[in-house]
mmCIF file of C-alpha atoms in Angstrom:
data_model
loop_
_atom_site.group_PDB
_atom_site.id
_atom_site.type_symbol
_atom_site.label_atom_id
_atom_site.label_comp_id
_atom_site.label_asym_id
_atom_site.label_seq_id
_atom_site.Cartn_x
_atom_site.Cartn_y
_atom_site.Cartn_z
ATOM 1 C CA UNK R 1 97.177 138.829 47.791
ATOM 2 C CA UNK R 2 99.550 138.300 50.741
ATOM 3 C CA UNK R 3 99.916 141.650 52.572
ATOM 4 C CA UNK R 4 102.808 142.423 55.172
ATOM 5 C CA UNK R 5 102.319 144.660 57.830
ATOM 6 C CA UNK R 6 105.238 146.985 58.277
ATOM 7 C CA UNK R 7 104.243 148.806 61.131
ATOM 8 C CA UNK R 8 106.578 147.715 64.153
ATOM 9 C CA UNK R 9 108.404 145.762 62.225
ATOM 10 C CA UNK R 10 112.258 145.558 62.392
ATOM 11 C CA UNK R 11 114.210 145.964 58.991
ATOM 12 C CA UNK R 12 115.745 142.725 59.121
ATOM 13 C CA UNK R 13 112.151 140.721 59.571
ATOM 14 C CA UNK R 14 111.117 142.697 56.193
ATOM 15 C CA UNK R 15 110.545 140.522 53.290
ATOM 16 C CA UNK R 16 112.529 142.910 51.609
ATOM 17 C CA UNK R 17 115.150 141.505 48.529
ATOM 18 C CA UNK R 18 118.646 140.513 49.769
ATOM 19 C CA UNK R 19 121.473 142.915 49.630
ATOM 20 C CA UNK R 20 123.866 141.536 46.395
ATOM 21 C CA UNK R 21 120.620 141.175 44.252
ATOM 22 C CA UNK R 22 121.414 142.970 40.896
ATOM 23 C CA UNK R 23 117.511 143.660 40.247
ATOM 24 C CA UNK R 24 116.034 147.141 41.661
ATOM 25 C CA UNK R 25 112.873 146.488 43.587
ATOM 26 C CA UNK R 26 109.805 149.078 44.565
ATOM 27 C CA UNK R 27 107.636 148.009 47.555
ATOM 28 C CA UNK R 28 104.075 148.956 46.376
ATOM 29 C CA UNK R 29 101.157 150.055 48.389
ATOM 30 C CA UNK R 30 98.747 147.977 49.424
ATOM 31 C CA UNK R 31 94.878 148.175 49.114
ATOM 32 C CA UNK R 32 94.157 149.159 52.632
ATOM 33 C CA UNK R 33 95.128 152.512 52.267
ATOM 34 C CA UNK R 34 97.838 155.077 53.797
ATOM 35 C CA UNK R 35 96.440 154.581 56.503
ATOM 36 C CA UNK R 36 97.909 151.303 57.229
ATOM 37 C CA UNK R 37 101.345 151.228 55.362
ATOM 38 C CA UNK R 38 102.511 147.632 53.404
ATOM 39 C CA UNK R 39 103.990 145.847 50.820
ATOM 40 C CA UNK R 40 101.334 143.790 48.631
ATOM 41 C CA UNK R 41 103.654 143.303 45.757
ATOM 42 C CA UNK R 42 106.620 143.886 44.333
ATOM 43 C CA UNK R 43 106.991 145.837 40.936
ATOM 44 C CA UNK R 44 110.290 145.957 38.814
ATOM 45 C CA UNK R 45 112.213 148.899 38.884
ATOM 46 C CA UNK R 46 114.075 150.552 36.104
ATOM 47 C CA UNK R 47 115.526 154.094 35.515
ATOM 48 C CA UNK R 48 112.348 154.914 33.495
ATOM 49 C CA UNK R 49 109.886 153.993 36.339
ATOM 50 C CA UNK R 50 112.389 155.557 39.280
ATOM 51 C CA UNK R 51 112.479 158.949 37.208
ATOM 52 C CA UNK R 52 108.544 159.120 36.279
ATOM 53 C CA UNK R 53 108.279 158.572 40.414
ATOM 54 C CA UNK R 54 110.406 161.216 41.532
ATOM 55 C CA UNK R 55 108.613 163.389 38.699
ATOM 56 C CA UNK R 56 105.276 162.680 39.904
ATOM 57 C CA UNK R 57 106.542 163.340 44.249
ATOM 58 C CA UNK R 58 108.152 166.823 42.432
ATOM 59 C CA UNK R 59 105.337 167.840 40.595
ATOM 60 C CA UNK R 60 103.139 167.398 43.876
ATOM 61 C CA UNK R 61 105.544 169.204 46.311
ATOM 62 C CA UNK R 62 105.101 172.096 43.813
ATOM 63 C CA UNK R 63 101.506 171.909 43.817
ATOM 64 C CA UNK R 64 101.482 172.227 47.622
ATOM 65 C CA UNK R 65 103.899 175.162 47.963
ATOM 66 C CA UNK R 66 101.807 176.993 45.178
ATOM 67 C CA UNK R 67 98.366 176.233 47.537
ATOM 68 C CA UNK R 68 100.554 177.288 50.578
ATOM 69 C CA UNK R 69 101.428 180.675 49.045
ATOM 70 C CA UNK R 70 98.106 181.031 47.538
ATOM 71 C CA UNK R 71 96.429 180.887 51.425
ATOM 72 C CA UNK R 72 98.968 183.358 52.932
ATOM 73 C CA UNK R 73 98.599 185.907 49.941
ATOM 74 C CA UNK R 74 96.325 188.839 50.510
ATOM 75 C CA UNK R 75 92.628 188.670 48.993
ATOM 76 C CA UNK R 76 93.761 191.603 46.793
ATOM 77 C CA UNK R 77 96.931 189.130 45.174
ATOM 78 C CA UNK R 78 94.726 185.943 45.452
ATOM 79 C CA UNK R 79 92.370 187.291 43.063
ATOM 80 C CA UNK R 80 93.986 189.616 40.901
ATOM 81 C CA UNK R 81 93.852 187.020 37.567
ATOM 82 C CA UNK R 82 89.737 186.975 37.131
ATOM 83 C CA UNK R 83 87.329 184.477 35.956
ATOM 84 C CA UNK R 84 86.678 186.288 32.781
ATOM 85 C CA UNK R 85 90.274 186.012 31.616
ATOM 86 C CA UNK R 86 90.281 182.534 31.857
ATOM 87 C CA UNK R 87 90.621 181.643 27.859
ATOM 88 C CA UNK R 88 92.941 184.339 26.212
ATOM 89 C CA UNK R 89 93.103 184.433 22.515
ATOM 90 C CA UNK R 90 90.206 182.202 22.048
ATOM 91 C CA UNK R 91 88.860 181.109 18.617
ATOM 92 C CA UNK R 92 86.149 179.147 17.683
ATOM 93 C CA UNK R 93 86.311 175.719 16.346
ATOM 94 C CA UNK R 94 84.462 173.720 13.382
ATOM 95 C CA UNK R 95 82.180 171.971 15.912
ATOM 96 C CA UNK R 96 81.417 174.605 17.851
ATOM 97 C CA UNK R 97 83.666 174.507 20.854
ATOM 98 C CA UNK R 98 86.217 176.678 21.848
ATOM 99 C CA UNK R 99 90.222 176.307 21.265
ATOM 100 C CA UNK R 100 92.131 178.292 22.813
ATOM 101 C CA UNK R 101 95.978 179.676 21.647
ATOM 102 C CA UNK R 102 97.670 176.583 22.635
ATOM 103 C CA UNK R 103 95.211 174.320 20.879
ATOM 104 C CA UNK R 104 92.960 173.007 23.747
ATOM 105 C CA UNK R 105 89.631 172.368 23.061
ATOM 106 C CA UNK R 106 86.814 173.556 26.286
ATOM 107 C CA UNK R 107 83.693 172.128 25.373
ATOM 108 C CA UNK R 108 80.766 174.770 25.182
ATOM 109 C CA UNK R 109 79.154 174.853 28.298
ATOM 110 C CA UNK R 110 75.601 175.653 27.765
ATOM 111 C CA UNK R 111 71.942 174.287 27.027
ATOM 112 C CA UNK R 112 69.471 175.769 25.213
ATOM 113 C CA UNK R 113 66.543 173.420 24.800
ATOM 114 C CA UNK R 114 62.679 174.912 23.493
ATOM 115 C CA UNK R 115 61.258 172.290 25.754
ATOM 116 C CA UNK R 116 57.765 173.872 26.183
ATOM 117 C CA UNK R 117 55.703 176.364 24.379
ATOM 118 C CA UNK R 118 56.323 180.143 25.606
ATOM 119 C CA UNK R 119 53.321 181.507 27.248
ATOM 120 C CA UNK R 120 52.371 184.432 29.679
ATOM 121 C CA UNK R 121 53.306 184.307 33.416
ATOM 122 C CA UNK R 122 49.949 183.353 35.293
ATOM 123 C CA UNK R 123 50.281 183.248 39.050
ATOM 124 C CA UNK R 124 47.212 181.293 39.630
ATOM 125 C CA UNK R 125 47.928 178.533 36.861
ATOM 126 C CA UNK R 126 51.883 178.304 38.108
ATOM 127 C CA UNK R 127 50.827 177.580 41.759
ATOM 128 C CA UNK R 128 49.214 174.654 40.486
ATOM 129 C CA UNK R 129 51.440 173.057 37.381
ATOM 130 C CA UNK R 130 54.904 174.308 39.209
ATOM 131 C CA UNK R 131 54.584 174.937 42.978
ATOM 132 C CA UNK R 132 54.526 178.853 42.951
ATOM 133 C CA UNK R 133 54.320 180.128 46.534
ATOM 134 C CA UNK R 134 51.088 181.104 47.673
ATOM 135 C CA UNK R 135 52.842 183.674 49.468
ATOM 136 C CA UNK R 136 55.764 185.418 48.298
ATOM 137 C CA UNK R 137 58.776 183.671 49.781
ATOM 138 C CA UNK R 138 61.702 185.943 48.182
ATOM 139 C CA UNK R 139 60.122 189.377 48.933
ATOM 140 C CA UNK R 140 58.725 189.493 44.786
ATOM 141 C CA UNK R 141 55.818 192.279 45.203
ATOM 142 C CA UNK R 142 53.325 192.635 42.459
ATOM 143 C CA UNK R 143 55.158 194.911 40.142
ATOM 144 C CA UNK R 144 58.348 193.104 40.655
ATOM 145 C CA UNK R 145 56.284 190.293 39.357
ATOM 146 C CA UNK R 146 55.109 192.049 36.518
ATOM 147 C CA UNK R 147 58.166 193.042 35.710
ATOM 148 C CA UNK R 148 59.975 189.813 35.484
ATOM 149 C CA UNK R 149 57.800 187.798 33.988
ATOM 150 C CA UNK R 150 58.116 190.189 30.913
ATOM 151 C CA UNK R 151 61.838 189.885 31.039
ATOM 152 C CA UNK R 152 61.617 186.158 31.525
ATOM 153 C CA UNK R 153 58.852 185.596 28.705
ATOM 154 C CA UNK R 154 61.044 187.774 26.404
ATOM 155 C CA UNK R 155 64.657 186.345 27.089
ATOM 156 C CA UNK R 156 66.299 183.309 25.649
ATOM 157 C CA UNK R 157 68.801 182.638 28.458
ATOM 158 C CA UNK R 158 68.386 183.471 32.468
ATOM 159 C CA UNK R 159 70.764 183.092 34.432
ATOM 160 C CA UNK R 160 70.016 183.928 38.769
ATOM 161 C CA UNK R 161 72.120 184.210 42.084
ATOM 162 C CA UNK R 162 69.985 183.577 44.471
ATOM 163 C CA UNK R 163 67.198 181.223 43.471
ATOM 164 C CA UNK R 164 63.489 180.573 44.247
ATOM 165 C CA UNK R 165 59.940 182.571 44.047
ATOM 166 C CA UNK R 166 61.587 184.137 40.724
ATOM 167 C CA UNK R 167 62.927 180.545 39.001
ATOM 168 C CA UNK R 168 59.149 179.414 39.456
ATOM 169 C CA UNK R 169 58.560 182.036 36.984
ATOM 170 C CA UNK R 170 61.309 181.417 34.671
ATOM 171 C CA UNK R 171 59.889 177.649 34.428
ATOM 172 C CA UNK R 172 56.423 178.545 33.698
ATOM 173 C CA UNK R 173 56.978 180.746 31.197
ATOM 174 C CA UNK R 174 59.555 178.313 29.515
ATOM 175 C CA UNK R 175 62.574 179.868 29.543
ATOM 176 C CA UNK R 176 65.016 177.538 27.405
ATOM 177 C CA UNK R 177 68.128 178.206 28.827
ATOM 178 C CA UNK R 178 68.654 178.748 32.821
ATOM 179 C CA UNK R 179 71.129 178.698 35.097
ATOM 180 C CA UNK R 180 70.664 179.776 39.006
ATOM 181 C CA UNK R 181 73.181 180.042 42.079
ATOM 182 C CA UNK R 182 72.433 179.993 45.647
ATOM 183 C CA UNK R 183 74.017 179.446 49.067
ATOM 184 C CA UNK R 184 71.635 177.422 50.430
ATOM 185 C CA UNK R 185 71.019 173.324 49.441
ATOM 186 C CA UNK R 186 67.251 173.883 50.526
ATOM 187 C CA UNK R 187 66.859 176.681 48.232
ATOM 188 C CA UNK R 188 68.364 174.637 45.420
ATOM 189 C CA UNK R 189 66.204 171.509 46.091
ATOM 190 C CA UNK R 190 63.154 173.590 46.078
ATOM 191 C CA UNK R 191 64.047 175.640 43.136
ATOM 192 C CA UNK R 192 65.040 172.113 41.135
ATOM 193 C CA UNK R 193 61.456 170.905 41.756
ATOM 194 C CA UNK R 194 59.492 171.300 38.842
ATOM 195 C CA UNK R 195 62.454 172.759 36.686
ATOM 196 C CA UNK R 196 63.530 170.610 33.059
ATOM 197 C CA UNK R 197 66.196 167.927 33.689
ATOM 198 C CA UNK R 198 68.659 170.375 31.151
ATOM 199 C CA UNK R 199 68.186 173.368 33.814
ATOM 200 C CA UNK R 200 71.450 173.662 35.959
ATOM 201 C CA UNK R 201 71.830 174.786 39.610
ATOM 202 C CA UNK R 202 74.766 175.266 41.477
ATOM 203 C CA UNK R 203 75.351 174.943 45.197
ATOM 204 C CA UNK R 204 77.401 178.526 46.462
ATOM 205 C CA UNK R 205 79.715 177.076 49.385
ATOM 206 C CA UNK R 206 80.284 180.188 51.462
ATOM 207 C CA UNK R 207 80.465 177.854 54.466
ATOM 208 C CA UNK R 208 77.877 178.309 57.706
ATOM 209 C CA UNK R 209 74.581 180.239 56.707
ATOM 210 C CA UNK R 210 71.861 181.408 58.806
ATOM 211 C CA UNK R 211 68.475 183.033 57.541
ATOM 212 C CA UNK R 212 68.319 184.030 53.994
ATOM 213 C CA UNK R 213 72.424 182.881 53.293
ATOM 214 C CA UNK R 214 73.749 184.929 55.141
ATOM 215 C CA UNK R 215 77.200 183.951 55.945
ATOM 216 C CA UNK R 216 78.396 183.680 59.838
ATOM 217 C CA UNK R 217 81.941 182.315 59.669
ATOM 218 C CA UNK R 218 84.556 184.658 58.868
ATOM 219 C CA UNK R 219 86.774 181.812 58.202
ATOM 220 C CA UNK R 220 85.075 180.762 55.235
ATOM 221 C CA UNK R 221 85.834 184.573 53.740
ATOM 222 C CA UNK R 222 88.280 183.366 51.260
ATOM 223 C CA UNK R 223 85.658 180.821 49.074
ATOM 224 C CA UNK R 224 83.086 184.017 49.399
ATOM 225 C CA UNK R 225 84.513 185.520 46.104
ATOM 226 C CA UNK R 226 83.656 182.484 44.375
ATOM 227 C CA UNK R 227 79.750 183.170 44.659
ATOM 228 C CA UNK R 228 79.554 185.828 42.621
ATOM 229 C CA UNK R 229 81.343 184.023 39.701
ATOM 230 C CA UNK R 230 81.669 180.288 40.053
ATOM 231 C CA UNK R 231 78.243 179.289 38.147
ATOM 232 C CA UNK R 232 78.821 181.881 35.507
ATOM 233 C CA UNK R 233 82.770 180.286 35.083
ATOM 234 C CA UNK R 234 80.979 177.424 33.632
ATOM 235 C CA UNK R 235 79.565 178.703 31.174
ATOM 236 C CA UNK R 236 81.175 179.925 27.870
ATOM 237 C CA UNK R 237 77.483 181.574 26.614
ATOM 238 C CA UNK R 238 76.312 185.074 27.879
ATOM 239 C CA UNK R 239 72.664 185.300 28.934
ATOM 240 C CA UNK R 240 69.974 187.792 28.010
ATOM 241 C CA UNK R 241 68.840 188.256 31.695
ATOM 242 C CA UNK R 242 70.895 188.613 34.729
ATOM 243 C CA UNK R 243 68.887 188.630 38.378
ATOM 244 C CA UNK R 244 71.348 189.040 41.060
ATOM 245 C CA UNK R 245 69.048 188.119 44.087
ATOM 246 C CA UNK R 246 71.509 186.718 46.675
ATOM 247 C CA UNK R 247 74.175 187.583 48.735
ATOM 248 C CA UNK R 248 77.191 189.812 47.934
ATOM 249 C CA UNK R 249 74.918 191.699 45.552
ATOM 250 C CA UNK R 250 77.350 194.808 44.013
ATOM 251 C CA UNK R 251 79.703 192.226 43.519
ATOM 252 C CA UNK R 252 77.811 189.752 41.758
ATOM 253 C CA UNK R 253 75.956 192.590 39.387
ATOM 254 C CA UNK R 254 79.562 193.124 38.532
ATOM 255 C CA UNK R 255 80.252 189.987 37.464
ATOM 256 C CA UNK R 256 77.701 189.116 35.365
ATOM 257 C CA UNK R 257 78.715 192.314 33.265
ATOM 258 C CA UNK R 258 82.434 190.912 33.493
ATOM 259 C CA UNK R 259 80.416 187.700 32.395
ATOM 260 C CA UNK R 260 78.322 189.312 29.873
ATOM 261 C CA UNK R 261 81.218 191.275 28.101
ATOM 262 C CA UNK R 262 83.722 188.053 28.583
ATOM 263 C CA UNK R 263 81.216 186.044 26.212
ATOM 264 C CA UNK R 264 80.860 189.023 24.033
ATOM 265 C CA UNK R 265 77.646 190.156 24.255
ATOM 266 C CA UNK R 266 77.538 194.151 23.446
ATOM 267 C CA UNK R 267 75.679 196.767 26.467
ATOM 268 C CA UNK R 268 72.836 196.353 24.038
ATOM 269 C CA UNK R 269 72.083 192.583 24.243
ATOM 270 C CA UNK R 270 71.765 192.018 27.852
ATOM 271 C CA UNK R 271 70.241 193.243 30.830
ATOM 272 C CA UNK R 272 70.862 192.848 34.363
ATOM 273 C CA UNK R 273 68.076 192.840 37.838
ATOM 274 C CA UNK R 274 68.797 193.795 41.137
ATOM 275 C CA UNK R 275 65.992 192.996 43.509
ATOM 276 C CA UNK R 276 66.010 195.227 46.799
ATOM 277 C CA UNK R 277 67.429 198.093 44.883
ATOM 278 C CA UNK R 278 64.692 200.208 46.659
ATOM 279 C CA UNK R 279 65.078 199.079 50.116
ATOM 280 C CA UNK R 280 68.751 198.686 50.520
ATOM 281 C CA UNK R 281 69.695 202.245 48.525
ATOM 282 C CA UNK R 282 67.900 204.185 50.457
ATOM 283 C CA UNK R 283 68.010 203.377 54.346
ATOM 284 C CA UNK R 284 71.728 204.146 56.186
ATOM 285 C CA UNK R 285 74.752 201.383 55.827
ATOM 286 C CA UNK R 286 72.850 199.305 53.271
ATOM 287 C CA UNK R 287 72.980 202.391 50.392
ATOM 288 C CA UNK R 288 75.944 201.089 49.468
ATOM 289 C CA UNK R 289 73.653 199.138 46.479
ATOM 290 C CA UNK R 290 73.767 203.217 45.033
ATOM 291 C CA UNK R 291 77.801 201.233 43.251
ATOM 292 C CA UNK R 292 76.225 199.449 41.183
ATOM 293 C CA UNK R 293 75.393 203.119 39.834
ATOM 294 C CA UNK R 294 78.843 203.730 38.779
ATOM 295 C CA UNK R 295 78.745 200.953 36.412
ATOM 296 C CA UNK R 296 75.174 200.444 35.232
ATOM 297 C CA UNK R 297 72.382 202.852 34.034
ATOM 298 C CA UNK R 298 68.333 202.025 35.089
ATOM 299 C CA UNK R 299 66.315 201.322 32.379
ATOM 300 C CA UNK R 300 63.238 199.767 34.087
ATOM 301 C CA UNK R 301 61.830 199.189 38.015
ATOM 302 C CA UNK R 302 62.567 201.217 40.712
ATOM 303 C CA UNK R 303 65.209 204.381 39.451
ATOM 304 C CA UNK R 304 66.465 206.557 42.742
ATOM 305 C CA UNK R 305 66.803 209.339 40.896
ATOM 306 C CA UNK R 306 63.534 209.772 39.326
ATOM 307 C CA UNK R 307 61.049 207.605 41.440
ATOM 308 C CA UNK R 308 59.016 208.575 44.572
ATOM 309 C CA UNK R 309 59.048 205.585 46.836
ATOM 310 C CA UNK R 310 55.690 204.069 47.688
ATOM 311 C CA UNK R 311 54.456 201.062 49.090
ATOM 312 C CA UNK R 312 53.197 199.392 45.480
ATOM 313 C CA UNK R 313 56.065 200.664 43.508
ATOM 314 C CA UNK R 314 58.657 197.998 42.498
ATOM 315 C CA UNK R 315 62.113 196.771 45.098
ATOM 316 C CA UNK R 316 63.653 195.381 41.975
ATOM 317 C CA UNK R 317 65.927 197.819 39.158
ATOM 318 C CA UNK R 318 66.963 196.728 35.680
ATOM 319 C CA UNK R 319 70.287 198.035 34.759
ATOM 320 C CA UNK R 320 71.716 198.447 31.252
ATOM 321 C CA UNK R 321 75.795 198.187 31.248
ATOM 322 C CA UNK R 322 76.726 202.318 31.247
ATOM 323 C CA UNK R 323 78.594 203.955 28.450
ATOM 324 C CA UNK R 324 81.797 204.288 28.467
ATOM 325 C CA UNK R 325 82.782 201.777 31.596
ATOM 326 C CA UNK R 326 85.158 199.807 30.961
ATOM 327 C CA UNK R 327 86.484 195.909 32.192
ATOM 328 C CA UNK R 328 88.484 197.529 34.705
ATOM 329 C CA UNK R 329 86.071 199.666 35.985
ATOM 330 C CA UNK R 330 83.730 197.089 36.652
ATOM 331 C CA UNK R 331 86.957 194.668 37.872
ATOM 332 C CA UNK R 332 87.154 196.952 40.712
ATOM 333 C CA UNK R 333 84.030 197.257 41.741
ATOM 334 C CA UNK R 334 83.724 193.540 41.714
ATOM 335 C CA UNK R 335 87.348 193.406 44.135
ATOM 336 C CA UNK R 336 86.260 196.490 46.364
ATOM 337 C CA UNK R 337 82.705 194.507 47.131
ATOM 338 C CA UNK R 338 83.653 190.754 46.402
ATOM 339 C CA UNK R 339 83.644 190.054 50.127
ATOM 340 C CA UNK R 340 80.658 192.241 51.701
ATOM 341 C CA UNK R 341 77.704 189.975 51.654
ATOM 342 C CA UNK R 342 74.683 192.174 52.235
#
C-alpha cells in the first residue's frame, strides 16, 4: 500500500484528484494511526457514504458534550438515575433472559454451578486444601467465623465487597454462586486462588490506595460511587448473603438492599453482614456505621442495643431489610454516604 505523508506538504504537491473531475473522492486514513495523518487509498464517495459520515462526526460531538456536562454536574445530578433502575418494565423471556419494554434482550448475568459437595467450615482442613490464613488477615475473630460459615454453608448465592479471609470460607464450604468486589488487585489475586473458574471478581477502581483500600486521591472521588454498585450492576440475580467488608461501608449495605429489592427478592429472602459493626459504632467519628440502623434491623452478631461489648464477642452484624423502608429511603442513604470511604 503506497502511503503519502501529508504533513508539510503543500496542497498543490497532494496527490489529490484534479479540479473538473465529476467523481467525489474521500482521502482515507492510513494504518499508522492519527498520529501520523495520510492518504492510503482512495474510496468513492456518494451522497449515501457523505451523509452516514457526517452522521457518525454528529453522533460523536454529542457524545462528548453529554461526557462534558456529565463531569461539571454536581455528584448529587450525576447520580440521581441509580443502578437499580437500569431495566424499567422488565419481563422475562422464554429462555430465560430478560427483555426489556423496547424489546432488548440482557442476557442473565449469573452462575450457579453445585461444583463440590457442601460440607462444614473447618479451619484446620481449609488452611491446607484452600490457603486459609494461619492468621486472620481481614480482622475475622472466632465468632465472626462461626458466624459466617453458617451463613455461607446455608446460602445459595454470596456475593462480598471487600474480599479475602471470608471468600476462603465461602470456597470451602462450596458456595455455588459467588461474586466479590475489592479495591485492591492483590486482594483479588489472592482471593481468586483456589476459587472455581465460574466464581467472578471484580477489580473496584477508586484510583490510588494505601493500606487496607483506602483511597488517597480526592481526584478520583467521582468513580468512588461506583464501588458500592458496579459488581452488583452485573448481575440480574439477587443473592442470599450480602458481606459488605470494604470501603464506603453504609453505602454499599445500601446498595445491596437497592440490589436485593431491584432483583426482587422480598426482606425475607436475604440477609446482609457488616463486619466492624462493633468497632466502628461505638468509638467517636466512625459511629456513623449506627445509618445503616435506619434502614436495616439486627438479627444475628454483634446488636448495639442489646449486647455488652467484650473482647470474644463478634465485630460483624447481620441485618434483615427493616419494615416499612422503602427504595427511597435506602436511595438516600446510599447518596448521603456514597462518597465517605471509612
Amino acid at each position: 500500500m503506497v502511503q503519502l505523508q501529508l504533513l508539510n506538504r503543500r496542497p498543490e504537491t497532494l496527490n489529490l484528484p484534479p479540479a473538473n473531475t465529476q467523481t467525489p473522492w474521500l482521502i482515507t486514513q492510513g494504518s499508522r494511526g492519527i498520529g501520523t495523518p495520510m492518504a492510503s487509498s482512495r474510496v468513492a464517495s456518494t451522497p449515501a457514504r457523505e451523509c452516514e459520515i457526517r452522521w457518525a462526526w454528529l453522533c460523536f460531538l454529542l457524545a462528548c458534550l453529554q461526557t462534558l456536562q456529565c463531569n461539571a454536574a454536581p455528584f448529587s445530578q450525576r447520580t440521581k438515575i441509580p443502578f437499580f433502575k437500569h431495566r424499567p418494565n422488565a419481563q422475562q423471556s422464554k429462555d430465560g433472559d430478560t427483555e426489556d419494554a423496547a424489546g432488548l434482550t440482557w442476557p442473565v448475568h449469573h452462575a450457579t454451578v453445585q461444583w463440590r459437595t457442601r460440607r462444614k467450615f473447618d479451619r484446620q482442613e481449609a488452611i491446607k486444601e484452600v490457603g486459609y490464613p494461619t492468621k486472620s488477615t481481614g480482622g475475622l475473630n472466632n465468632a465472626d467465623i462461626a458466624i459466617l460459615a453458617k451463613i455461607y454453608l446455608e446460602s445459595e448465592s454470596v456475593y462480598e465487597t471487600g474480599i479475602g479471609e471470608s471468600t476462603k470460607i465461602a470456597i470451602f464450604t462450596g458456595v455455588p454462586r459467588y461474586t466479590g468486589a475489592d479495591g485492591a488487585l492483590e486482594w483479588v489475586n489472592i482471593a481468586m486462588k483456589g476459587a472455581p473458574p465460574h466464581y467472578r471478581f471484580h477489580w473496584a477502581d477508586i484510583g490510588a490506595i494505601k493500606a487496607w483500600s483506602k483511597p488517597v486521591n480526592k481526584k478520583a472521588t467521582p468513580k468512588w460511587p461506583m464501588y458500592t454498585y458496579g459488581a452488583l450492576a452485573a448481575e440480574s440475580k439477587g443473592f442470599d448473603f450480602y458481606l459488605v467488608d470494604g470501603r464506603f461501608r453504609v453505602a454499599s449495605v445500601a446498595a445491596c438492599f437497592l440490589h436485593a429489592a431491584n432483583t426482587g427478592l422480598k426482606r425475607d429472602q436475604f440477609r446482609v453482614g457488616l463486619h466492624d459493626f462493633k468497632v466502628r459504632s461505638t468509638k467517636g467519628t466512625k459511629d456513623h456505621y449506627r445509618a445503616v440502623l435506619r434502614i436495616g434491623d439486627v438479627v444475628d452478631g454483634f446488636n448495639p442495643a442489646t449486647s455488652q461489648p467484650t473482647a470474644d464477642m463478634p465485630h460483624i452484624t447481620i441485618l434483615r431489610r427493616k419494615a416499612g423502608v422503602t427504595d427511597n429511603d435506602i436511595y438516600k442513604l446510599w447518596e448521603e454516604y456514597a462518597v465517605i470511604p471509612n
